[in-house]
mmCIF file of C-alpha atoms and ligand atoms in Angstrom:
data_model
loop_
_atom_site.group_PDB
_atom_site.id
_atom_site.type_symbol
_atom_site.label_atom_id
_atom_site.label_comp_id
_atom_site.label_asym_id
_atom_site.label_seq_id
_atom_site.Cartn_x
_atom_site.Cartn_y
_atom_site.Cartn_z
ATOM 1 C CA UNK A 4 -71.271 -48.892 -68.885
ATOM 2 C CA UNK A 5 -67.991 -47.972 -70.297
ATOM 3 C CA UNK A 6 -66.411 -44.974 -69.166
ATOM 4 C CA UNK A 7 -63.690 -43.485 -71.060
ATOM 5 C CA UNK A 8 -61.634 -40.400 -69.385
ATOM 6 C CA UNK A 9 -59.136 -38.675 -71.313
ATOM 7 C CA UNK A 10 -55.819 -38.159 -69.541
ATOM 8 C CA UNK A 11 -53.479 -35.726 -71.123
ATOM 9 C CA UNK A 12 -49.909 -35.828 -69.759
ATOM 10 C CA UNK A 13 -48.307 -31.949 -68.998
ATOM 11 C CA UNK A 14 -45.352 -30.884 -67.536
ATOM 12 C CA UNK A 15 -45.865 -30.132 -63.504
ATOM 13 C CA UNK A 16 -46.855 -26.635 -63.171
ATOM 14 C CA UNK A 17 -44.866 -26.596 -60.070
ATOM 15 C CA UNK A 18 -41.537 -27.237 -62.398
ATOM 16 C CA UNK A 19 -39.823 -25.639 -64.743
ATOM 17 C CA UNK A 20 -42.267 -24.953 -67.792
ATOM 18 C CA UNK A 21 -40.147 -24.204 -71.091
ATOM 19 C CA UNK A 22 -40.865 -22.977 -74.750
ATOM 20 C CA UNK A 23 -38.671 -24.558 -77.580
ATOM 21 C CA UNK A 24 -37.951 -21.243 -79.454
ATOM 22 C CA UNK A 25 -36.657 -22.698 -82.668
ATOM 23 C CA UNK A 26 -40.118 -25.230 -82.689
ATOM 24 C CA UNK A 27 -42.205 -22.641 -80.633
ATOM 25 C CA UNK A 28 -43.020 -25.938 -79.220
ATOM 26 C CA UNK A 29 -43.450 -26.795 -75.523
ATOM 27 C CA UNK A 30 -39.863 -28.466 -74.310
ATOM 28 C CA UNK A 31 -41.730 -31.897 -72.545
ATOM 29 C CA UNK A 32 -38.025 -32.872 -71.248
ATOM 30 C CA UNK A 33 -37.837 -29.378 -69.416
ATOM 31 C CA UNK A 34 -39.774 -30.391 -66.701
ATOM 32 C CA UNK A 35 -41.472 -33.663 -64.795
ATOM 33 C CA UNK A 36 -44.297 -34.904 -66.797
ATOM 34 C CA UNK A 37 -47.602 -35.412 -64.914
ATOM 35 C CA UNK A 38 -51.063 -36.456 -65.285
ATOM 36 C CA UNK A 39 -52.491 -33.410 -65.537
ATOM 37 C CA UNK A 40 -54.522 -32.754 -62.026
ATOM 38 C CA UNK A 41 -58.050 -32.257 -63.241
ATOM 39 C CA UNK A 42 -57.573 -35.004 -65.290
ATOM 40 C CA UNK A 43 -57.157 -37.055 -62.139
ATOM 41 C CA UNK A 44 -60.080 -35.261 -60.503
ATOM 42 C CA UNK A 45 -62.427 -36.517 -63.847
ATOM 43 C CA UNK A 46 -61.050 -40.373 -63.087
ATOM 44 C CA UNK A 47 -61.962 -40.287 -59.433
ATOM 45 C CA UNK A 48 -65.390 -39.063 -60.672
ATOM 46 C CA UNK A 49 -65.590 -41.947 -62.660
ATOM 47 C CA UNK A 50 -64.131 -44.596 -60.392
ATOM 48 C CA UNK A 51 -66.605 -43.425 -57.180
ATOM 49 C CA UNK A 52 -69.346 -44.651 -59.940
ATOM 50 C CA UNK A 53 -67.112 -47.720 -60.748
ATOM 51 C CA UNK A 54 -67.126 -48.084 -56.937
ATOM 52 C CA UNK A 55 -70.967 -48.139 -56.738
ATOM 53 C CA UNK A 56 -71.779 -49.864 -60.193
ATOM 54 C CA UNK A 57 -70.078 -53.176 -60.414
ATOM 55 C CA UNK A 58 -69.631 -54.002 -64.051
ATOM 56 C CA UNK A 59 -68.518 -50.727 -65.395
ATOM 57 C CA UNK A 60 -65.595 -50.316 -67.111
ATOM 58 C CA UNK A 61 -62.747 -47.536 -66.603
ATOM 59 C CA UNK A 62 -60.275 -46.760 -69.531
ATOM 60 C CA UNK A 63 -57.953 -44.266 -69.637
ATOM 61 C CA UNK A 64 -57.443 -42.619 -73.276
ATOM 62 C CA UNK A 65 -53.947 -40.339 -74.238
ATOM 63 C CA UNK A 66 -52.664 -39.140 -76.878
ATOM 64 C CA UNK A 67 -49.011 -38.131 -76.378
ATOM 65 C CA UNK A 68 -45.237 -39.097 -76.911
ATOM 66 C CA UNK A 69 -43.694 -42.958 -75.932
ATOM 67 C CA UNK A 70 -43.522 -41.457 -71.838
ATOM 68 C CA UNK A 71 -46.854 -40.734 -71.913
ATOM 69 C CA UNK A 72 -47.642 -44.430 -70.686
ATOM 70 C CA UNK A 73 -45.962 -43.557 -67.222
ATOM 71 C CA UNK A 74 -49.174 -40.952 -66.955
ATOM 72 C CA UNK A 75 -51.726 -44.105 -68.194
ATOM 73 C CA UNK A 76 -49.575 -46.967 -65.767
ATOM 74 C CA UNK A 77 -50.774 -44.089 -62.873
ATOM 75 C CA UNK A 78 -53.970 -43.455 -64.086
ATOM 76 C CA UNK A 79 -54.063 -47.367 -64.140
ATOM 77 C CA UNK A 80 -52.732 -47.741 -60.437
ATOM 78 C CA UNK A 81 -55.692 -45.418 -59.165
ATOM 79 C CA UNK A 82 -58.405 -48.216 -60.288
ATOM 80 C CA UNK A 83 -59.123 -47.579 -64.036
ATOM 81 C CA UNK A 84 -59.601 -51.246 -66.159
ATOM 82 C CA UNK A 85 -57.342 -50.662 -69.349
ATOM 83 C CA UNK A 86 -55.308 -47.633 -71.354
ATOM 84 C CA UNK A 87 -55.173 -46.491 -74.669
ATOM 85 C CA UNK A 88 -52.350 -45.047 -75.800
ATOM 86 C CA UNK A 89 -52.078 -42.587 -78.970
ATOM 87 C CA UNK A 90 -48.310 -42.476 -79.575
ATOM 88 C CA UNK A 91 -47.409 -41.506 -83.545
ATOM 89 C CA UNK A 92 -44.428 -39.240 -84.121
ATOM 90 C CA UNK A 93 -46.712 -37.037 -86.906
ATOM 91 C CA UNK A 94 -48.350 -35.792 -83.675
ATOM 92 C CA UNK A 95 -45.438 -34.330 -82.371
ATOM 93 C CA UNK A 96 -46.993 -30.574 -82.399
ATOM 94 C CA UNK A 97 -50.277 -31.741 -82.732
ATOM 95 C CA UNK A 98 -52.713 -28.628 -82.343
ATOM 96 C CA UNK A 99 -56.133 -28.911 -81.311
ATOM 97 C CA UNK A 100 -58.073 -30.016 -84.378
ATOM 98 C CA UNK A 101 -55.818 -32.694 -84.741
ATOM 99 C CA UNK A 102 -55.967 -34.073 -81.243
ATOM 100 C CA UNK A 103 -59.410 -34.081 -81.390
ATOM 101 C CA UNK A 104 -59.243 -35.799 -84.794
ATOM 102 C CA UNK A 105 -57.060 -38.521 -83.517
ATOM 103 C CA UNK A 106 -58.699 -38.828 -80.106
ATOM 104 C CA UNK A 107 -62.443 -39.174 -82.086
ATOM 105 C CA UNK A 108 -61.114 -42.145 -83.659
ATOM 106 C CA UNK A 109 -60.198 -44.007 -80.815
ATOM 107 C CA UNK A 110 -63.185 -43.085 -79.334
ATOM 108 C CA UNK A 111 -64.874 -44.733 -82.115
ATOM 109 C CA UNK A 112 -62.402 -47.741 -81.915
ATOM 110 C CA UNK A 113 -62.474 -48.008 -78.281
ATOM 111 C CA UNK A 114 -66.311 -47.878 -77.435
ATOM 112 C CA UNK A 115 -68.023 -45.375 -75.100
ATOM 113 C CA UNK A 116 -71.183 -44.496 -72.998
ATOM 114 C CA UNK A 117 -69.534 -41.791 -71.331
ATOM 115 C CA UNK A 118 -66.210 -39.314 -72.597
ATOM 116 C CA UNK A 119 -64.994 -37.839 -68.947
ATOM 117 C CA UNK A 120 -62.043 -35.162 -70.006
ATOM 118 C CA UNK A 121 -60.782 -31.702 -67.907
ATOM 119 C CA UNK A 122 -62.455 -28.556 -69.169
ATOM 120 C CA UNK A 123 -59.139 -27.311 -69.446
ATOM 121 C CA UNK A 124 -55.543 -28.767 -69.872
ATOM 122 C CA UNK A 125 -52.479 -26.885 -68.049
ATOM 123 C CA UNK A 126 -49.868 -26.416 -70.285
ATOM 124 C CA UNK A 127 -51.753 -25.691 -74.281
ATOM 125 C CA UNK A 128 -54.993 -24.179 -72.011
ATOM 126 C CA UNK A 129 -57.190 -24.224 -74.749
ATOM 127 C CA UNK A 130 -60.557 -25.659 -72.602
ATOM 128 C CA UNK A 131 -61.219 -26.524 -76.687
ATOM 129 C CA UNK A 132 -60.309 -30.677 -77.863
ATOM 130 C CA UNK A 133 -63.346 -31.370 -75.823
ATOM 131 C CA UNK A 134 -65.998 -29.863 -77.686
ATOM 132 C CA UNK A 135 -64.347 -30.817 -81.086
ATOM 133 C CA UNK A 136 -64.820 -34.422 -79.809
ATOM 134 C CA UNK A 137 -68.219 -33.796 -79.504
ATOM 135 C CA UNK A 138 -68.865 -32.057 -82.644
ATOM 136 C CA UNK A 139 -66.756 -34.487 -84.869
ATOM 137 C CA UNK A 140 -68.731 -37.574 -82.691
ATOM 138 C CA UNK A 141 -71.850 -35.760 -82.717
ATOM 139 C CA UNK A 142 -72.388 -36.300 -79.206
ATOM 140 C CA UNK A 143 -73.676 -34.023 -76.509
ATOM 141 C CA UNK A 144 -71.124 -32.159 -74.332
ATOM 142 C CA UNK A 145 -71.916 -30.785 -71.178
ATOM 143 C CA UNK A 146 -68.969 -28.431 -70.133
ATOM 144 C CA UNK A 147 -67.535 -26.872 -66.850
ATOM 145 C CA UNK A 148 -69.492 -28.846 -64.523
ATOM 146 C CA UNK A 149 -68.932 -28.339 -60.893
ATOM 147 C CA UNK A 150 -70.725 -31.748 -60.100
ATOM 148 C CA UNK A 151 -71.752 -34.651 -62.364
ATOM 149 C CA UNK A 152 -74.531 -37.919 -61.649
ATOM 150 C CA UNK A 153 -74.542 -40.682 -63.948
ATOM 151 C CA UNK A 154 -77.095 -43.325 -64.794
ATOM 152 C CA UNK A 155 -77.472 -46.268 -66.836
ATOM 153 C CA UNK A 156 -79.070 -43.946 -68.932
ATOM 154 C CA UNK A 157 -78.213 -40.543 -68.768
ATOM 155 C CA UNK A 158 -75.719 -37.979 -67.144
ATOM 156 C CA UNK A 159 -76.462 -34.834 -65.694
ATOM 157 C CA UNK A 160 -74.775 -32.069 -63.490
ATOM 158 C CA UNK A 161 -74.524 -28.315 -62.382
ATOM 159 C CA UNK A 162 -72.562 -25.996 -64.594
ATOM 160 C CA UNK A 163 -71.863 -22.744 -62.618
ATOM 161 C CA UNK A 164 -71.273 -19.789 -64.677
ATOM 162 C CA UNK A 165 -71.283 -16.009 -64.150
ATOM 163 C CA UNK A 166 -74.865 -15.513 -64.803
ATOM 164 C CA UNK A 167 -75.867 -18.216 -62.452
ATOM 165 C CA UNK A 168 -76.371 -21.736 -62.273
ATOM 166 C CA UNK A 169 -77.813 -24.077 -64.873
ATOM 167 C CA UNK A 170 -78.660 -27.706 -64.062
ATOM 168 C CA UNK A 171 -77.860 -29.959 -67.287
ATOM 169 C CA UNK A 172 -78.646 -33.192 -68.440
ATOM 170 C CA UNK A 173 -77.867 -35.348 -71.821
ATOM 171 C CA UNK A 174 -78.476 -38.954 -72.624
ATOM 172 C CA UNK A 175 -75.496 -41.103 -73.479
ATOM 173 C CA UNK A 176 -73.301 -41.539 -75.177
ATOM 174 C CA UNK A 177 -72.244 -38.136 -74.343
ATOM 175 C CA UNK A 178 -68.936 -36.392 -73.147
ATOM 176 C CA UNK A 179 -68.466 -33.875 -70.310
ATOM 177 C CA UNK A 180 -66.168 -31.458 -68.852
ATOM 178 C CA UNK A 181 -64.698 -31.401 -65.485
ATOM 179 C CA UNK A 182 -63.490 -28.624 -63.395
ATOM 180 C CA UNK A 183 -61.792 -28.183 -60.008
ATOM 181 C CA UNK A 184 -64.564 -28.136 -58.070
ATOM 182 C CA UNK A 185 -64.804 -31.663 -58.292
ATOM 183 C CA UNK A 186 -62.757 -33.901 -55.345
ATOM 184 C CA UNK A 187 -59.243 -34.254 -55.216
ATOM 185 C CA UNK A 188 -58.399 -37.728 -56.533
ATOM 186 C CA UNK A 189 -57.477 -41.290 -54.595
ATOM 187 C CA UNK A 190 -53.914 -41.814 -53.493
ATOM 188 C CA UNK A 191 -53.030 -45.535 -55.521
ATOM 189 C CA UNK A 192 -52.787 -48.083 -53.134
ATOM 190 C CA UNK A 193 -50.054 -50.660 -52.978
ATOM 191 C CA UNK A 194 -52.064 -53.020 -54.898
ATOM 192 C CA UNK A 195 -53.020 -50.764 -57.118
ATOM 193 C CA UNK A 196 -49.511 -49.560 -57.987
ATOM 194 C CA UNK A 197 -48.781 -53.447 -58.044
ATOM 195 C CA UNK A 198 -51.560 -54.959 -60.683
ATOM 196 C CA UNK A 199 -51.402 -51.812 -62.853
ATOM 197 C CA UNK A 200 -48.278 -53.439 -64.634
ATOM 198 C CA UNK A 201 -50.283 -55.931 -66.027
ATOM 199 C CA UNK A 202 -53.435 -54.222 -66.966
ATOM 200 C CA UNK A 203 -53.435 -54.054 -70.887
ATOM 201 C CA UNK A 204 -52.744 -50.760 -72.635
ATOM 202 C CA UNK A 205 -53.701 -50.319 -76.720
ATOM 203 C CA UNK A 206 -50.812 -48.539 -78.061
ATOM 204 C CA UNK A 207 -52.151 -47.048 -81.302
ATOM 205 C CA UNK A 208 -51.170 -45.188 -84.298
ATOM 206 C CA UNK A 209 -52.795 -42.978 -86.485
ATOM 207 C CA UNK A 210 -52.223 -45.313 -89.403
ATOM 208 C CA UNK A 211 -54.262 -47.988 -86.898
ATOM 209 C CA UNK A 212 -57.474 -45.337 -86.530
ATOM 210 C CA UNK A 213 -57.468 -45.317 -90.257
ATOM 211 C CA UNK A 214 -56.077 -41.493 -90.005
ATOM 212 C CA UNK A 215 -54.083 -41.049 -93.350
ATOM 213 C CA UNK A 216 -50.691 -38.550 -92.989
ATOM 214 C CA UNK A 217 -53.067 -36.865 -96.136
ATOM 215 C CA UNK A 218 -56.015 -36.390 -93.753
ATOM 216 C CA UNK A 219 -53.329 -34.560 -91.050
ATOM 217 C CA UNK A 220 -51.648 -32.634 -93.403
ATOM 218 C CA UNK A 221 -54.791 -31.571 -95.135
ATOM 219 C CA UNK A 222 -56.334 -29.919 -91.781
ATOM 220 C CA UNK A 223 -55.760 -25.967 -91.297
ATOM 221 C CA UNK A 224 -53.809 -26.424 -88.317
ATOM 222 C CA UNK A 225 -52.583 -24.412 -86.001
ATOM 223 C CA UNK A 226 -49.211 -22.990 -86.603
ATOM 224 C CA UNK A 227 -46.115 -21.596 -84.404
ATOM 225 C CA UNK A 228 -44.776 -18.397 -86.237
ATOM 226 C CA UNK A 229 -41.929 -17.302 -83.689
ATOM 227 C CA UNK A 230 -41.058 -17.371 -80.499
ATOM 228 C CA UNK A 231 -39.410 -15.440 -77.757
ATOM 229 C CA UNK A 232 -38.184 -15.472 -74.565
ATOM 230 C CA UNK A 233 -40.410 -14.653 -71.910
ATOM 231 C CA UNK A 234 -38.399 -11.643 -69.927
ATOM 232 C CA UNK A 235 -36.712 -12.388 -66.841
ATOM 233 C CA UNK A 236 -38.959 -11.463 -63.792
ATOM 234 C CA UNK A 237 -38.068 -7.754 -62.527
ATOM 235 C CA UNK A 238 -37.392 -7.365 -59.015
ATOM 236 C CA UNK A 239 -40.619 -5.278 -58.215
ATOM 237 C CA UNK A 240 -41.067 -2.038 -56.631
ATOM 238 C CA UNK A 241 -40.350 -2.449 -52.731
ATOM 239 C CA UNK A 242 -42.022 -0.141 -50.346
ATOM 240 C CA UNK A 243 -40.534 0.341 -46.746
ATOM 241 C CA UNK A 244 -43.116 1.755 -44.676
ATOM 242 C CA UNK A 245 -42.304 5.012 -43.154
ATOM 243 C CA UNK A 246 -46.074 6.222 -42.819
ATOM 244 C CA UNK A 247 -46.376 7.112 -46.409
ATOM 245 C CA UNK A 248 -46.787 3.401 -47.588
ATOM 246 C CA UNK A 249 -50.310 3.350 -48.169
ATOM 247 C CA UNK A 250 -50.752 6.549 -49.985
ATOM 248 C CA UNK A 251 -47.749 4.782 -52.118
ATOM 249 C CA UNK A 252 -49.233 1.980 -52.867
ATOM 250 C CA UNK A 253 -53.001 3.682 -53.649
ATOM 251 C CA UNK A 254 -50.483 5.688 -55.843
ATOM 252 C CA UNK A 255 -48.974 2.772 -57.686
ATOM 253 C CA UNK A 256 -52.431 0.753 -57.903
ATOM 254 C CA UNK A 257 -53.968 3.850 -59.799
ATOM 255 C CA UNK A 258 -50.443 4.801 -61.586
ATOM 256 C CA UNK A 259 -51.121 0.882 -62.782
ATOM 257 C CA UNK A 260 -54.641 1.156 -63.367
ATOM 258 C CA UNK A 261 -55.056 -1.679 -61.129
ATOM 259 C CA UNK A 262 -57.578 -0.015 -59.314
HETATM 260 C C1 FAD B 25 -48.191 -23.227 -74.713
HETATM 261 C C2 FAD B 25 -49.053 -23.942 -75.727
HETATM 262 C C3 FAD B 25 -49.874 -23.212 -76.579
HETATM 263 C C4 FAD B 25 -50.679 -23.875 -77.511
HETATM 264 N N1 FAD B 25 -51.492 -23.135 -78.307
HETATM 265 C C5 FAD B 25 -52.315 -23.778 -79.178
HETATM 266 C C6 FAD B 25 -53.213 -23.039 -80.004
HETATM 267 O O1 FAD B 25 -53.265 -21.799 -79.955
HETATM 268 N N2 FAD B 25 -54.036 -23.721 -80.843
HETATM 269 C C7 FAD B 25 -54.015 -25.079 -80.913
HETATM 270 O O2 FAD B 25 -54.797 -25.650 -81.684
HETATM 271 N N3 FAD B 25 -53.162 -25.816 -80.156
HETATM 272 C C8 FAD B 25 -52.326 -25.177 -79.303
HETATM 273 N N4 FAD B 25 -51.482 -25.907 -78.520
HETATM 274 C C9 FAD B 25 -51.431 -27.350 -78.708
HETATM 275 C C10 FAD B 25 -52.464 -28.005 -77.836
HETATM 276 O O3 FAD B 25 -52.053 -27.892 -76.515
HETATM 277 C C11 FAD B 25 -52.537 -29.456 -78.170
HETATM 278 O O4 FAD B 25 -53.118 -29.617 -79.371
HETATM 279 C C12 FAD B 25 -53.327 -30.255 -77.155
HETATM 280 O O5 FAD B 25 -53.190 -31.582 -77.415
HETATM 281 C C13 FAD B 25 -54.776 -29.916 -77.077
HETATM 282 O O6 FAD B 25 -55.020 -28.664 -76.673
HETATM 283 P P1 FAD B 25 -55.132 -28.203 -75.144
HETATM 284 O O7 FAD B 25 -53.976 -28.640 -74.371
HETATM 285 O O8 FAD B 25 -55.382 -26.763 -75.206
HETATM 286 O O9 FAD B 25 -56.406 -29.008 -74.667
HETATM 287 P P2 FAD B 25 -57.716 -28.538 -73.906
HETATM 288 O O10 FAD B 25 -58.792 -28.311 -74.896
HETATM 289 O O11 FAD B 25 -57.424 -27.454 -72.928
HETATM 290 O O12 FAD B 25 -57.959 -29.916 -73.101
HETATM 291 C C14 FAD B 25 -59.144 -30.143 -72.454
HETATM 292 C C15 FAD B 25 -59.206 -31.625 -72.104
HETATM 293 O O13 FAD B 25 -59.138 -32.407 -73.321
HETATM 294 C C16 FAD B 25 -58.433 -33.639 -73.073
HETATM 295 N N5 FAD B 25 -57.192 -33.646 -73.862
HETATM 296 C C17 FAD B 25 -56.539 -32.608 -74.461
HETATM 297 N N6 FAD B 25 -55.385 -33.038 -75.048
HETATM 298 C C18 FAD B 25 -55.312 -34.382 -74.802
HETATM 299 C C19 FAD B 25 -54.362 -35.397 -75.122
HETATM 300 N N7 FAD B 25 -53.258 -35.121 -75.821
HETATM 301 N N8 FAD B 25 -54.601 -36.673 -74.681
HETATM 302 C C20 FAD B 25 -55.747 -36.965 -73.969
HETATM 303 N N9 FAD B 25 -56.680 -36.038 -73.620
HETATM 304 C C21 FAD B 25 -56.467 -34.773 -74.041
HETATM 305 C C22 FAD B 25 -58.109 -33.647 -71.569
HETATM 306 O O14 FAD B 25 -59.145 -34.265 -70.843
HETATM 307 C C23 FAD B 25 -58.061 -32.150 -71.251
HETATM 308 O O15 FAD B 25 -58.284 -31.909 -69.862
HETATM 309 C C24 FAD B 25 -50.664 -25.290 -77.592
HETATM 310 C C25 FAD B 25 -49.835 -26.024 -76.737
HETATM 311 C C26 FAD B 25 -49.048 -25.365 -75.815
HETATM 312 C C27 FAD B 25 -48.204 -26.175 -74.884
#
């Protein structure tokens, strides 16, 4: 069984977030880049199977600029087997179809049974590269799940959504979605910090999926018109209580339709 989870590397929500305004482009060198968090959640899903099932194999796939490997070398350190790293500087920008084009392809290259990725990233929020993977692989998705099982065979899960929940189920290959309902990821151990030096990493380009700049440029992609600043936070209204601070706020709630 080869498990591949897609890691995307964001800037850490806690940190300074900031919007090139010329590109309209995320600034990646405003804040710390991280693995995103339910990115990690989706490998410790599929190392507690690695954990169980002796013989499967745990590779970590990202697309994203030369730092990006800091995000696979701690993806690596947790227990995943090998990285793949997307790095081409025509991706710079990349929107959504053309993630998913270049991620396909080295799905494809790499070899799967099972595609683990977040059901949504942090910083583009789109909760879409996911299920263009699966429609460009033509392989089952099941999205959002809340818990996941995995045989030899098949996978299967709980997807909770506002009308209930449904129990789903898809034979591999397939890929899936994670959310935050699934655990909180392993701390890497000493050892693990220690061997994931050496554990091998496919840097890749487009040219090396057999993705032509043609093919790129031909796509209807997604495009930045302008920009602005987001405004400064205001200070708020503050209320001092003097025994009319709840008619106040009712006052303010319904003022603010927020009631
Ligand atoms: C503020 C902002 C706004 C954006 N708006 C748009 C837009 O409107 N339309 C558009 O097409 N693009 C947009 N993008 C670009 C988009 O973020 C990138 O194309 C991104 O690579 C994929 O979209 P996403 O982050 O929304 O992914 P999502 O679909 O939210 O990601 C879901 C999962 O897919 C996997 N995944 C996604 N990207 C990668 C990656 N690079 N490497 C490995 N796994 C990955 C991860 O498992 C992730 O958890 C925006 C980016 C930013 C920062």
């Amino acid at each position: 069984m080869r498990i591949v989870v897609l890691v995307k590397q964001v800037p850490d929500t806690s940190d300074v977030r900031k919007l090139d305004l010329n590109t309209g482009l995320l600034d990646r060198d405003a804040g710390e880049p991280i693995v995103d968090e339910i990115n990690e959640r989706g490998l410790e899903a599929a190392l507690r199977y690695k954990d169980d099932n002796k013989g499967t194999e745990v590779v970590v796939l990202s697309m994203g600029p030369e730092n990006a490997i800091k995000s696979i070398r701690k993806a690596l350190s947790m227990g995943a087997d090998s990285g793949v790293h997307i790095v081409d500087d025509s991706l710079a920008g990349a929107d959504a179809l053309v993630t998913s084009l270049a991620i396909s392809k080295a799905l494809e290259r790499t070899g799967y049974d099972l595609v683990v990725a977040g059901n949504e990233s942090t910083d583009g929020n789109g909760g879409i590269v996911p299920a263009m993977i699966s429609e460009r692989l033509g392989i089952p998705l099941l999205g959002f799940l809340v818990n996941m099982e995995i045989t030899e065979a098949q996978v299967s899960g709980e997807r909770q959504g506002d009308d209930g929940t449904a129990n789903v189920h898809a034979g591999l290959p397939a890929i899936v979605t994670v959310t935050e309902r699934f655990d909180y990821a392993r701390f890497p151990n000493f050892k693990g910090i220690m061997t994931a030096k050496r554990k091998p990493v496919d840097t890749v380009t487009l040219a090396e999926l057999g993705v032509d700049a043609a093919e790129v440029s031909s796509l209807d992609r997604t495009e930045v018109i302008s920009a602005v600043e987001r405004p400064a936070r205001t200070a708020g209204t503050k209320i001092d209580d003097d025994g009319t601070a709840a008619a106040t706020l009712v006052e303010y709630l319904a003022t603010n339709r927020l009631v």
